[in-house]
XYZ file of C-alpha atoms in Angstrom:
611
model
C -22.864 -10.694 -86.320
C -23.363 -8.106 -83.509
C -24.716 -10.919 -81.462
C -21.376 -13.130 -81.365
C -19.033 -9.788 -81.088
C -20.655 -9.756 -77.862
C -20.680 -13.065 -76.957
C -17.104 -13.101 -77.648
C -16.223 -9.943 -75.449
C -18.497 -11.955 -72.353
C -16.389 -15.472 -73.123
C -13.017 -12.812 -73.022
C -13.589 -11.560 -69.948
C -15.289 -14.090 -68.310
C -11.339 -15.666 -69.469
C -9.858 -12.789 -68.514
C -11.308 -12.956 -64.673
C -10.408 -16.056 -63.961
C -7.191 -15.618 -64.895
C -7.081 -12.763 -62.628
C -8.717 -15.299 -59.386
C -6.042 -17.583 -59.990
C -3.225 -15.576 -60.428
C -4.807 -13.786 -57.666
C -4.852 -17.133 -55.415
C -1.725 -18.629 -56.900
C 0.002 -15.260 -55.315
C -1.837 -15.448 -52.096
C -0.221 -19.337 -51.608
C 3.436 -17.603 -52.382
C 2.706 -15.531 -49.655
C 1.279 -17.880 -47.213
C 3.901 -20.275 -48.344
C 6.469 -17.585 -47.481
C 4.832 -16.575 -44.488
C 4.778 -20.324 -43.166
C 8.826 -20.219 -44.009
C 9.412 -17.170 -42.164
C 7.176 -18.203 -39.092
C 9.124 -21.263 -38.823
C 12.391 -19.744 -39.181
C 11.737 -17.081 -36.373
C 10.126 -19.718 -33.494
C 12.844 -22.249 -34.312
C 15.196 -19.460 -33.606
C 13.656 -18.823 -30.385
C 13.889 -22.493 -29.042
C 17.770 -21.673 -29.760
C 19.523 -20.539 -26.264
C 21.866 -17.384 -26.922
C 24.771 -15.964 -25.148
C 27.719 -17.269 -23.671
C 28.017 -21.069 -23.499
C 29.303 -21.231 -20.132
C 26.169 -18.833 -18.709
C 23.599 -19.883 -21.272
C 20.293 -20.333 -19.838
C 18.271 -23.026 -20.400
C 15.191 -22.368 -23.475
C 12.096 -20.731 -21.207
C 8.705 -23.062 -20.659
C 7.065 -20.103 -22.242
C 9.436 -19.974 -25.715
C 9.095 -24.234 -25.888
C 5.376 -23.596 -25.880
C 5.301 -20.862 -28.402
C 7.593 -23.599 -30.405
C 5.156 -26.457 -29.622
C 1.972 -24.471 -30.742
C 3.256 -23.904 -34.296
C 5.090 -27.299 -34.851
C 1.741 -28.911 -34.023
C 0.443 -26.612 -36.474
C 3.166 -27.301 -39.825
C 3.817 -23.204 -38.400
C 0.902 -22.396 -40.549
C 0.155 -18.954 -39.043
C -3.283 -18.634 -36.764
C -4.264 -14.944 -36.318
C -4.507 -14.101 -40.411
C -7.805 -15.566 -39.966
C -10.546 -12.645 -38.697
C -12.704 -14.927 -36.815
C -10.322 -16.825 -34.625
C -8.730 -12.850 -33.825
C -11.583 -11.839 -32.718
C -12.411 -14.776 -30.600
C -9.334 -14.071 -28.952
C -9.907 -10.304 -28.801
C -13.546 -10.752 -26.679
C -11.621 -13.413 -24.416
C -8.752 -11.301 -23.523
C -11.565 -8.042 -23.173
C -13.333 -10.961 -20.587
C -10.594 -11.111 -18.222
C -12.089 -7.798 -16.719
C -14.163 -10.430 -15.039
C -11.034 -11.729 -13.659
C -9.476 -8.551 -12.289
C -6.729 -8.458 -14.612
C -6.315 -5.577 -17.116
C -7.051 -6.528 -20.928
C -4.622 -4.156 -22.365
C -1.397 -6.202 -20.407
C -2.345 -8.390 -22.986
C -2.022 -5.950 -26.543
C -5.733 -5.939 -26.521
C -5.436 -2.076 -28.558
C -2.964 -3.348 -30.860
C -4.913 -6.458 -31.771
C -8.001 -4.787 -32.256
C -5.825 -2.603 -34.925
C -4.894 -5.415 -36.588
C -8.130 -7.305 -36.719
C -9.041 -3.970 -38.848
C -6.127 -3.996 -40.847
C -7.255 -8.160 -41.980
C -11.017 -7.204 -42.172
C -9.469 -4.726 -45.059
C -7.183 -7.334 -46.868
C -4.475 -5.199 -46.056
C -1.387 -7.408 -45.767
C 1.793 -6.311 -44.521
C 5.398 -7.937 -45.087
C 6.257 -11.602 -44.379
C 8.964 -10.156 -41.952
C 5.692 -7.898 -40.078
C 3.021 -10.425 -40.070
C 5.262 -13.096 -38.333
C 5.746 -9.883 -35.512
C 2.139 -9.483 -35.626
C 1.523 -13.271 -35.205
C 3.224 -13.974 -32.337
C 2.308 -10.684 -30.571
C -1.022 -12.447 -30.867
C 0.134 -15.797 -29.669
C 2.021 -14.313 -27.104
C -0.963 -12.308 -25.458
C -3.119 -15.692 -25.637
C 0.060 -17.721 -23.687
C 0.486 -15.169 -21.494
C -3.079 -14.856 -20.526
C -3.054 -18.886 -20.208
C -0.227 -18.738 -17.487
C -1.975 -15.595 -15.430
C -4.978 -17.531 -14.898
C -3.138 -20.123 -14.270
C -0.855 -18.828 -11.395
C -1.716 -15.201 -11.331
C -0.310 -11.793 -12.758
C 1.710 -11.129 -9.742
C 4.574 -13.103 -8.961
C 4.094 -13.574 -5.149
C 7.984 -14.909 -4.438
C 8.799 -11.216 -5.394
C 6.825 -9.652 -3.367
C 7.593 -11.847 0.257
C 10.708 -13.776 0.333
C 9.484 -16.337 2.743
C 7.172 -17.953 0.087
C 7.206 -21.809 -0.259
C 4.835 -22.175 -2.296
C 5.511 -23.828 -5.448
C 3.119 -22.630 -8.289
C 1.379 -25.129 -10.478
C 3.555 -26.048 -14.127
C 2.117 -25.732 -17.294
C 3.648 -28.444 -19.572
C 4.520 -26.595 -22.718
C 3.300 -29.632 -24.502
C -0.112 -29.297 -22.729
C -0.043 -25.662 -22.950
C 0.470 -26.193 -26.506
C -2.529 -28.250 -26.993
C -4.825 -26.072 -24.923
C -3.873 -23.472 -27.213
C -4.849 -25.324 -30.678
C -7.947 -26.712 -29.372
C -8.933 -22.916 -28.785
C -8.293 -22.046 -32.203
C -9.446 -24.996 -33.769
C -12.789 -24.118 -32.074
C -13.022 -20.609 -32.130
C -13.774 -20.974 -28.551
C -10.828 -19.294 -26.856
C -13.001 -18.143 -23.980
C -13.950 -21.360 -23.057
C -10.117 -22.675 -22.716
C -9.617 -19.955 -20.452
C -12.510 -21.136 -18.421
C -11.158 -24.186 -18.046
C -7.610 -22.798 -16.713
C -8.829 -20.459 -14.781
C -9.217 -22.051 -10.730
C -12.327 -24.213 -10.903
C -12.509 -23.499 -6.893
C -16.103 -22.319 -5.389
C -14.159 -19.878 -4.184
C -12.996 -18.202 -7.136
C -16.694 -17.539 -8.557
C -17.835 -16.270 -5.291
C -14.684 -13.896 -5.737
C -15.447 -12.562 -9.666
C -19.448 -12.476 -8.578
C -18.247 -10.337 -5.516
C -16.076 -7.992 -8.090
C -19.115 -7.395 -10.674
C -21.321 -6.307 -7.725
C -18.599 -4.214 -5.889
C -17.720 -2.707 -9.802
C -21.243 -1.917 -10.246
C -21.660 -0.168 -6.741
C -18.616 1.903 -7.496
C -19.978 3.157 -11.242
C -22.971 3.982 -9.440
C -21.481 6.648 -7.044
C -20.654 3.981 -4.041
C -21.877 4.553 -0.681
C -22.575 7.675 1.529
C -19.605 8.358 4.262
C -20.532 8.595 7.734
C -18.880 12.125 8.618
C -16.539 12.241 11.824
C -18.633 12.317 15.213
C -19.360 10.763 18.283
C -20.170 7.421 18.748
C -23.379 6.152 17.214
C -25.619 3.861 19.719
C -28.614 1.975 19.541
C -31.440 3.611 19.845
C -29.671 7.215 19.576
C -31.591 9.664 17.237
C -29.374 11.455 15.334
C -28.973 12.696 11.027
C -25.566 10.454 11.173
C -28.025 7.403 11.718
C -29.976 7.889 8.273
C -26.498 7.773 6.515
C -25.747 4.574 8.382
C -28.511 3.208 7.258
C -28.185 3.875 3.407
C -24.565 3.053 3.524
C -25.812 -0.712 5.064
C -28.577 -0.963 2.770
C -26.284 0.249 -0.386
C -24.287 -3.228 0.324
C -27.515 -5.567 1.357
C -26.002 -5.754 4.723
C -29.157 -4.277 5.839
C -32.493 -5.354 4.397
C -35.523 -2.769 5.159
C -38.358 -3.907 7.241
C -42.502 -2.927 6.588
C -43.222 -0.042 7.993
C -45.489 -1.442 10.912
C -42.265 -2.970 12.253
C -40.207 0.346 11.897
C -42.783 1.985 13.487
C -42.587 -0.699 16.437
C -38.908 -0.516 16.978
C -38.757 3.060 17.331
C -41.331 3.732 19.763
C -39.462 1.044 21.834
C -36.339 3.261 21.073
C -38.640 6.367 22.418
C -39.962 4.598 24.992
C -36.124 3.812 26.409
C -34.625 6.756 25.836
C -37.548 8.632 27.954
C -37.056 5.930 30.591
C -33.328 6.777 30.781
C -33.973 10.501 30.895
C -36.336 10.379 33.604
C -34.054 8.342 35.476
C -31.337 10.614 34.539
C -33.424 13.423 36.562
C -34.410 11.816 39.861
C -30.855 10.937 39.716
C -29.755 14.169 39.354
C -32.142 16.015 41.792
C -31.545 13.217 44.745
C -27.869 14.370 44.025
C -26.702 10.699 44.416
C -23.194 10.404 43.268
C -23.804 6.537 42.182
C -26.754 7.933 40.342
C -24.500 10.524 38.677
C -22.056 7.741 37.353
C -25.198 6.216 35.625
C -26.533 9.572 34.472
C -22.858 9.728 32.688
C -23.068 6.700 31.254
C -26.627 6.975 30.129
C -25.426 10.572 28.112
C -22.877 8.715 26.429
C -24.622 6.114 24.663
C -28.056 8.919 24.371
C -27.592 11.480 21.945
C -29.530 15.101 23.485
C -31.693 14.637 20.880
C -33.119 11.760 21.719
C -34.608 12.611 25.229
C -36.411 15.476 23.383
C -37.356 12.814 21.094
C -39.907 11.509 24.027
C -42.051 14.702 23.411
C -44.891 15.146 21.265
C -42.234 16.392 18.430
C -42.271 14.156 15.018
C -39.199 11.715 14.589
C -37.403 10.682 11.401
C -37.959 7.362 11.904
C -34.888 6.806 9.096
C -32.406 8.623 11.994
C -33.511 6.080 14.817
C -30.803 3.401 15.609
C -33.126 1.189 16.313
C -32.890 -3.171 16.621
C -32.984 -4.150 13.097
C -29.841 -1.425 12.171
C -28.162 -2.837 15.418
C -28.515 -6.550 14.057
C -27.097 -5.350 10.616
C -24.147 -3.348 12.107
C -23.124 -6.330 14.254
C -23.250 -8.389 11.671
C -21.348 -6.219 9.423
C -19.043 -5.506 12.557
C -18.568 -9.486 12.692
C -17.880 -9.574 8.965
C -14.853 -7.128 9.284
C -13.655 -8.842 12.176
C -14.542 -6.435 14.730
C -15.891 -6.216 17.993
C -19.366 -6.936 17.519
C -20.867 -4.432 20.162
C -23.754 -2.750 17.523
C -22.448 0.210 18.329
C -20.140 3.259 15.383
C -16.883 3.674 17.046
C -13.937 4.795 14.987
C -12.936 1.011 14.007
C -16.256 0.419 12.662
C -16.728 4.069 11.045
C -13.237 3.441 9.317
C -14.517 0.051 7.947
C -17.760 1.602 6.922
C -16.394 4.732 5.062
C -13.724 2.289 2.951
C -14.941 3.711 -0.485
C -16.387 0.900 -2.855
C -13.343 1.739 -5.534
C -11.123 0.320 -2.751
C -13.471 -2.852 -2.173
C -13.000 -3.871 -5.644
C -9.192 -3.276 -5.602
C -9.069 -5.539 -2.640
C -11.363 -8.127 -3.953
C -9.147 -7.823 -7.662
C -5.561 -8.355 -5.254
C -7.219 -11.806 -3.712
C -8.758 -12.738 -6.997
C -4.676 -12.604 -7.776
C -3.892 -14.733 -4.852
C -6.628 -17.248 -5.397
C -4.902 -18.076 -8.532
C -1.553 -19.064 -6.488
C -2.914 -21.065 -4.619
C -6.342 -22.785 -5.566
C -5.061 -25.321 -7.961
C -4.961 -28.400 -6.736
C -6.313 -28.482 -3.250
C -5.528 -31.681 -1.318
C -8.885 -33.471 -0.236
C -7.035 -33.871 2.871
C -5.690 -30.011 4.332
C -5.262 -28.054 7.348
C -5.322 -24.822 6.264
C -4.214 -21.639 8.875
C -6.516 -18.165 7.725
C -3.616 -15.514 8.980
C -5.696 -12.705 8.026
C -8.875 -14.340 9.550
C -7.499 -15.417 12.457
C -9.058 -19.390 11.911
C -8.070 -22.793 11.147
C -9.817 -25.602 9.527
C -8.750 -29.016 9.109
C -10.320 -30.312 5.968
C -10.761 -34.134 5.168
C -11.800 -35.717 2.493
C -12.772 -32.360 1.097
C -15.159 -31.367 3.530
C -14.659 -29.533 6.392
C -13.802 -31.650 9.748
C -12.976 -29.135 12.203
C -12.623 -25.136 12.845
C -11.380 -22.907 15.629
C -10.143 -19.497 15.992
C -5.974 -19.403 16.290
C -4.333 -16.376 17.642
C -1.351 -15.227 15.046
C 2.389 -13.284 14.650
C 2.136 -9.618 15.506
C 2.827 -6.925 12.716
C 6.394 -6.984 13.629
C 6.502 -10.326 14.282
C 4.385 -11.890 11.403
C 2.979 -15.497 10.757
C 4.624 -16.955 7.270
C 3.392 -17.971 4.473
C 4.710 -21.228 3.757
C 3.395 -24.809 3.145
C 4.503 -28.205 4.563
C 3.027 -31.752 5.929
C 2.441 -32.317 9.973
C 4.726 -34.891 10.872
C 4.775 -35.137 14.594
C 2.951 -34.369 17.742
C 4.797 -33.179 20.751
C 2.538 -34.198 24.067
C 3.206 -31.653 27.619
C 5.874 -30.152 25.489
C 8.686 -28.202 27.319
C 9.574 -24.468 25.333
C 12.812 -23.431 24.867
C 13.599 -20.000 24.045
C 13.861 -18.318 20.860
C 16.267 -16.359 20.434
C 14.504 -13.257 18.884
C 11.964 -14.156 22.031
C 15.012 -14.352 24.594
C 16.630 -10.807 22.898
C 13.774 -8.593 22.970
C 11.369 -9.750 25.820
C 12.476 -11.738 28.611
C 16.485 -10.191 28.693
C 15.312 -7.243 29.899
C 12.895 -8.770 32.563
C 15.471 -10.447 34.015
C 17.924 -8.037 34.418
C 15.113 -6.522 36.880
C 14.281 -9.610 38.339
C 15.452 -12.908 38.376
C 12.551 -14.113 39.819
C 10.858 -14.212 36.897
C 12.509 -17.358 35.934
C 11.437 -19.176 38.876
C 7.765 -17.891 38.883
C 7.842 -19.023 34.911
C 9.014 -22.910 35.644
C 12.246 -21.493 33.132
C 15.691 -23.181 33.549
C 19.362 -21.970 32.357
C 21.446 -24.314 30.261
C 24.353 -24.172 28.679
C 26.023 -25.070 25.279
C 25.915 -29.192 26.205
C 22.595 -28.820 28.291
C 23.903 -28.546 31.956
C 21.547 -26.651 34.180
C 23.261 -23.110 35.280
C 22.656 -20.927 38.316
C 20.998 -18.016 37.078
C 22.810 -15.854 39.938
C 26.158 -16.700 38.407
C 25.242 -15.131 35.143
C 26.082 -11.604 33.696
C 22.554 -11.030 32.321
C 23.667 -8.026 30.389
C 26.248 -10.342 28.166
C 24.718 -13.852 28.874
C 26.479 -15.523 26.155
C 25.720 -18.938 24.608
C 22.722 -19.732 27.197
C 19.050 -21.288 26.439
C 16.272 -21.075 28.575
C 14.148 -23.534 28.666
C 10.661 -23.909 29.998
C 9.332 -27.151 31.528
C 6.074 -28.432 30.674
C 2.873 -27.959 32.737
C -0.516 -26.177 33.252
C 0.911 -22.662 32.492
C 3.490 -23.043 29.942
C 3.926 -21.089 27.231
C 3.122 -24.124 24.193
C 0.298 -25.453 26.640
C -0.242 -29.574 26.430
C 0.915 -30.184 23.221
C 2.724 -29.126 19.957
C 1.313 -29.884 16.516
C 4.978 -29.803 14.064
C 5.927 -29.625 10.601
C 9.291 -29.144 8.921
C 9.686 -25.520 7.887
C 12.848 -22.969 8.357
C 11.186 -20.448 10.222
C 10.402 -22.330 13.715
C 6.906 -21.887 13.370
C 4.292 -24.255 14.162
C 0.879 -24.857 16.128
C 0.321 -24.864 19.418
C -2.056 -24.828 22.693
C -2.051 -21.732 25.156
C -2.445 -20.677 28.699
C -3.743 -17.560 27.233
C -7.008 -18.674 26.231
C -8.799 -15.237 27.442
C -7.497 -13.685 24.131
C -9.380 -15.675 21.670
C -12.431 -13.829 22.596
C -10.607 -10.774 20.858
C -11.969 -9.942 17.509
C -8.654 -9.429 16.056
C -6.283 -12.006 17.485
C -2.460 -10.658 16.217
C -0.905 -11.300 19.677
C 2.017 -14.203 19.103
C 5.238 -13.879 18.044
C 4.883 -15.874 14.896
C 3.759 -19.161 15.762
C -0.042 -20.365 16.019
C -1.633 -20.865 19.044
C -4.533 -22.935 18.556
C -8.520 -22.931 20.474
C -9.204 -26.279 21.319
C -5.808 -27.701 20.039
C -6.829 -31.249 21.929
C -9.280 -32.075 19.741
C -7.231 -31.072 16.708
C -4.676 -33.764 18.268
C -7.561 -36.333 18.542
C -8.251 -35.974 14.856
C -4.978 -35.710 13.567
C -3.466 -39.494 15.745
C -7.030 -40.748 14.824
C -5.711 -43.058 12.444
C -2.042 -44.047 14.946
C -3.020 -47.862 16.196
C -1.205 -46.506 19.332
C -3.462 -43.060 19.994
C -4.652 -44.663 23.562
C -1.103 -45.073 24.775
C -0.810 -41.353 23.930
C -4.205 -39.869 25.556
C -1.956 -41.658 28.887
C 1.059 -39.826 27.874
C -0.590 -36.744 27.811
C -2.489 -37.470 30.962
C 0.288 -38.130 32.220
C 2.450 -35.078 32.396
C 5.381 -36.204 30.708
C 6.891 -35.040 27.673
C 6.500 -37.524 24.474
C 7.009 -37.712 20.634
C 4.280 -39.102 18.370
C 4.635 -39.496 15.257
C 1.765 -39.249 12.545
C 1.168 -42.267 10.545
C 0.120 -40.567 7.872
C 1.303 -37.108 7.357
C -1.167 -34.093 6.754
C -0.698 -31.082 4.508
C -0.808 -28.031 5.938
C -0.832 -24.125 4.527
C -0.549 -21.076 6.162
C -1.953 -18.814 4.339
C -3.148 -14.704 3.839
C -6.041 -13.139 2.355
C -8.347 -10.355 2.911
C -11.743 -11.060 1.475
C -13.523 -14.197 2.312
C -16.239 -16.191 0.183
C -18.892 -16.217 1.894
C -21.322 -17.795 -0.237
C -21.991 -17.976 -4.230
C -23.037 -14.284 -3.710
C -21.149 -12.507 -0.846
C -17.604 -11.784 0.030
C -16.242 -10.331 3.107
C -13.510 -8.145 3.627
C -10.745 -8.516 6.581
C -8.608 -5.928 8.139
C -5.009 -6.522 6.272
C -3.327 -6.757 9.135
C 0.263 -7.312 7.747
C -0.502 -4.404 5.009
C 0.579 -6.846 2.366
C -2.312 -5.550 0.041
C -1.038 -2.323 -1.405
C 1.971 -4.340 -2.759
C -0.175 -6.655 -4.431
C -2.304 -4.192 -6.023
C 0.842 -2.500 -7.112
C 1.805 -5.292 -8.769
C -1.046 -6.476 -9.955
C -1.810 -2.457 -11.105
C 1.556 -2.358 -13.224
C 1.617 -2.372 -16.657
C 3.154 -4.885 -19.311
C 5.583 -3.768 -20.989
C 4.659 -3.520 -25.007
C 5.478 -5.453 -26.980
C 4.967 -8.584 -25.382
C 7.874 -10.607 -27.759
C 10.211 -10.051 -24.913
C 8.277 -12.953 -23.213
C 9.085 -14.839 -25.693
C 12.912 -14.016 -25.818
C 13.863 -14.548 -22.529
């Protein structure tokens, strides 16, 4: 009897708990199933445009997208699931890689609300579709910031052309579900991120720079007189750990230190005793040498030649002088091996502002590294250089000398369309205002010495006497072409509204300059001839040009096949899979950037989604 009493009371609530699991369950599919209804109802009011008819705007890419992602989905909602949250949680927390900021994206918020699931707590229908689409949004909006960067660069300089790369909602949309269907949410933002060489080198050259700057950075060379090789001084064992902190110098063995400083030794007692007999013949050309040898030999260094022990670590000797030219090289500077203020400046940067300049190109790589033409000639601004790229690999590279800071290079895109051969130059007018007004009204000369003619309104060739230089009125100057003139033998073209284009030079002394900011916006080209070659390689008619050009007179090709061409600025080049290099910003466009780039989202993110 006792035995089926408890029996009965195991059968009961054996009953009685799985009447509990599926009331239990059949609740839980009310409240997807109203969860799913409410979803619906607040995306498909979002594909709805609001406001007055007559100004309403058209439904955003970003809001179609959001609607795309659910209807592909029967609006069944994706972030009530644990795992696929936190999939998207660790992806968002990679974009530190990136140089983007994880909490733009709600990262705090989400973490919350992975705890609240992992919990079972569940809020209202009305707070878990807010919660849902904060979540959705943060994934879209990370898609379209890898995409085409944080920063949106038609804000921040109103003469950009270039048109960023579209995300098709519909192809957004599918990105998107094939992350969640996969868990893999990381791996979709791999494959949106630029796939460019570039880019890695970029995010390698951020870990190591992030890494140097949690360690403490670098030591800063303190203010003081020029550093040269072979001086002996304590500023010289700084220089050497702040070059060895970055790999830009490697040490040698210690048989080869030893080496190189007794050769430093050696010269510096050389140049002493030479500084003596100089000084007791009382030669006054030795005395200009004697002055010359103190400046580049530190007092130290001639006592260095006695018996007393050097610090081998505070010798300048050869191998520091290869690896501060070819950090001076690097930055763009003169390479002379020598710690002048440029190169002090450079060297004392702090490694906190290396990786904020390395996170504001990382930005601009994603404007513009999408979809690189196999065929591209592509203008470095910052870096002073060209390179004509064909078929994907590089064809051709020369130095180019760019706009001033007042007078700045743009940043535009267009094709090369023509080729002007022994072009003539008229005038700007920004030229004509601020630079060769005022010579004139000194001397008229200059025209004459400068090949320059007067014309009026309908072209007719004025007497420069005749003219009231002070209020010329509507007069162009134009320059005929020949040896000296100012756009040299010929004129590479491309329709943009800013005048610009490339160009040879008389002025071919400045190239040599490390840091070549000397035009007034247009790009004068080293070795612009052979760029012409290549460019009218494929014309049928190139030899009939190569005469026109040797010829003197002024002619017109036309490309057969026009070339893409970008003008571009960045700071920090790739240099390999494992180095960058960082410019001089020369147009101080970087702190904007970084501002940008620096400023935070505003939470929530559903705005986004509303606009």
């Amino acid at each position: 009897m006792r035995l089926l009493l408890t029996l009965g009371l195991v059968i009961s609530l054996s009953v009685t708990a799985q009447d509990a699991r599926e009331t239990d369950t059949s609740l839980r599919g009310v409240a997807n199933s109203l969860l799913v209804q409410a979803l619906e109802s607040r995306v498909l009011a979002l594909q709805v445009p609001v406001g007055d008819p007559l100004s309403i705007k058209p439904v955003s890419p970003v809001a179609q997208a959001v609607g795309s992602f659910y209807e592909q989905r029967g609006y069944q909602p994706v972030w009530t699931d644990p795992v696929r949250l936190q999939a998207l949680i660790e992806a968002l927390e990679g974009l530190v890689a990136d140089g983007l900021e994880p909490e733009d994206y709600s990262v705090t918020f989400l973490r919350q609300m992975h705890d609240q699931l992992q919990i079972d707590r569940q809020p209202p229908a009305s707070e878990q579709v807010e919660w849902e689409l904060l979540a959705t949004n943060a994934y879209l909006r990370a898609l379209y910031h890898l995409f085409n960067g944080k920063v949106n660069p038609a804000g921040l300089d109103p003469q950009w052309n270039f048109e960023l790369n579209e995300l098709s909602p519909l192809v957004v949309a599918g990105l998107m579900n094939e992350g969640v269907e996969s868990s893999r949410i990381a791996d979709i933002f791999a494959q949106t991120r630029p796939q460019h060489p570039a880019y890695a080198s970029l995010k390698a050259g951020l870990a190591r720079y992030r890494q140097l700057a949690a360690a403490g950075g670098w030591p800063s060379l303190p203010a003081g007189p020029t550093l040269k090789p072979c001086m002996i001084d304590p500023q010289v064992s700084f220089l050497r750990q702040r070059l060895l902190a970055t790999g830009d110098y490697l040490p040698v063995s210690p048989h080869e230190q030893d080496e190189a400083v007794a050769k430093c030794i050696a010269a510096n007692s050389a140049s002493a005793q030479a500084s003596s007999a100089a000084s007791s013949e009382g030669d006054a050309s030795a005395d200009a040498v004697v002055t010359s040898v103190a400046a580049s030999t530190d007092s130290s260094s001639a006592s260095s030649s006695s018996a007393a022990p050097v610090n081998s670590d505070e010798v300048f000797d050869e191998y520091l002088v290869a690896a501060v030219k070819q950090f001076q090289r690097d930055q763009y500077l003169d390479d002379d091996g020598a710690i002048g203020p440029a190169t002090r400046a450079a060297l004392n940067v702090s490694a906190q502002s290396r990786v904020d300049q390395i996170r504001v190109n990382l930005d601009r790589a994603r404007w513009l590294l999408h979809n690189i033409p196999d065929d591209l000639l592509l203008v470095d601004i910052a870096g002073f250089k060209i390179t004509y790229f064909k078929g994907g690999k590089e064809a051709w590279r020369s130095r180019v000398q760019v706009g001033m800071s007042y007078r700045t290079t743009p940043v535009f895109k267009s094709e090369v369309n023509y080729i002007t051969l022994n072009p003539t130059w008229t005038v700007p007018p920004t030229i004509l205002r601020k630079d060769i007004l005022p010579k004139l009204r000194k001397d008229l000369n200059y025209l004459r010495e400068h090949n320059i003619r007067v014309l009026d309104s309908n072209g007719k060739q004025l007497d420069p006497a005749t003219i009231d230089w002070n209020r010329p009125g509507n007069v162009t100057l134009r320059q005929d072409a020949g040896p000296d003139a100012a756009l040299g033998k010929a004129v590479i073209r491309f329709p943009n509204p800013y005048s610009v284009y490339l160009h040879d030079t008389p002025h071919q002394k400045l190239f040599n300059k490390s840091q070549r900011a000397f035009s007034s916006g247009c790009i004068r080209v080293e070795r612009a001839l052979e760029l012409v070659d290549l460019l009218l390689s494929e014309n049928p008619d190139w030899n009939s040009s190569r005469i026109a050009l040797a010829s003197g007179k002024t002619r017109n090709v036309t490309l057969v096949k026009r070339v893409p061409i970008m003008l571009a600025y960045w700071t920090v080049d790739a240099v390999s899979e494992s180095k960058v290099a960082f410019k001089p910003d020369i147009y101080a466009r970087d702190g904007a950037v970084l501002a940008a780039l620096n400023q935070r989202v505003n939470q929530p993110l559903l705005s986004v989604i509303t606009e």
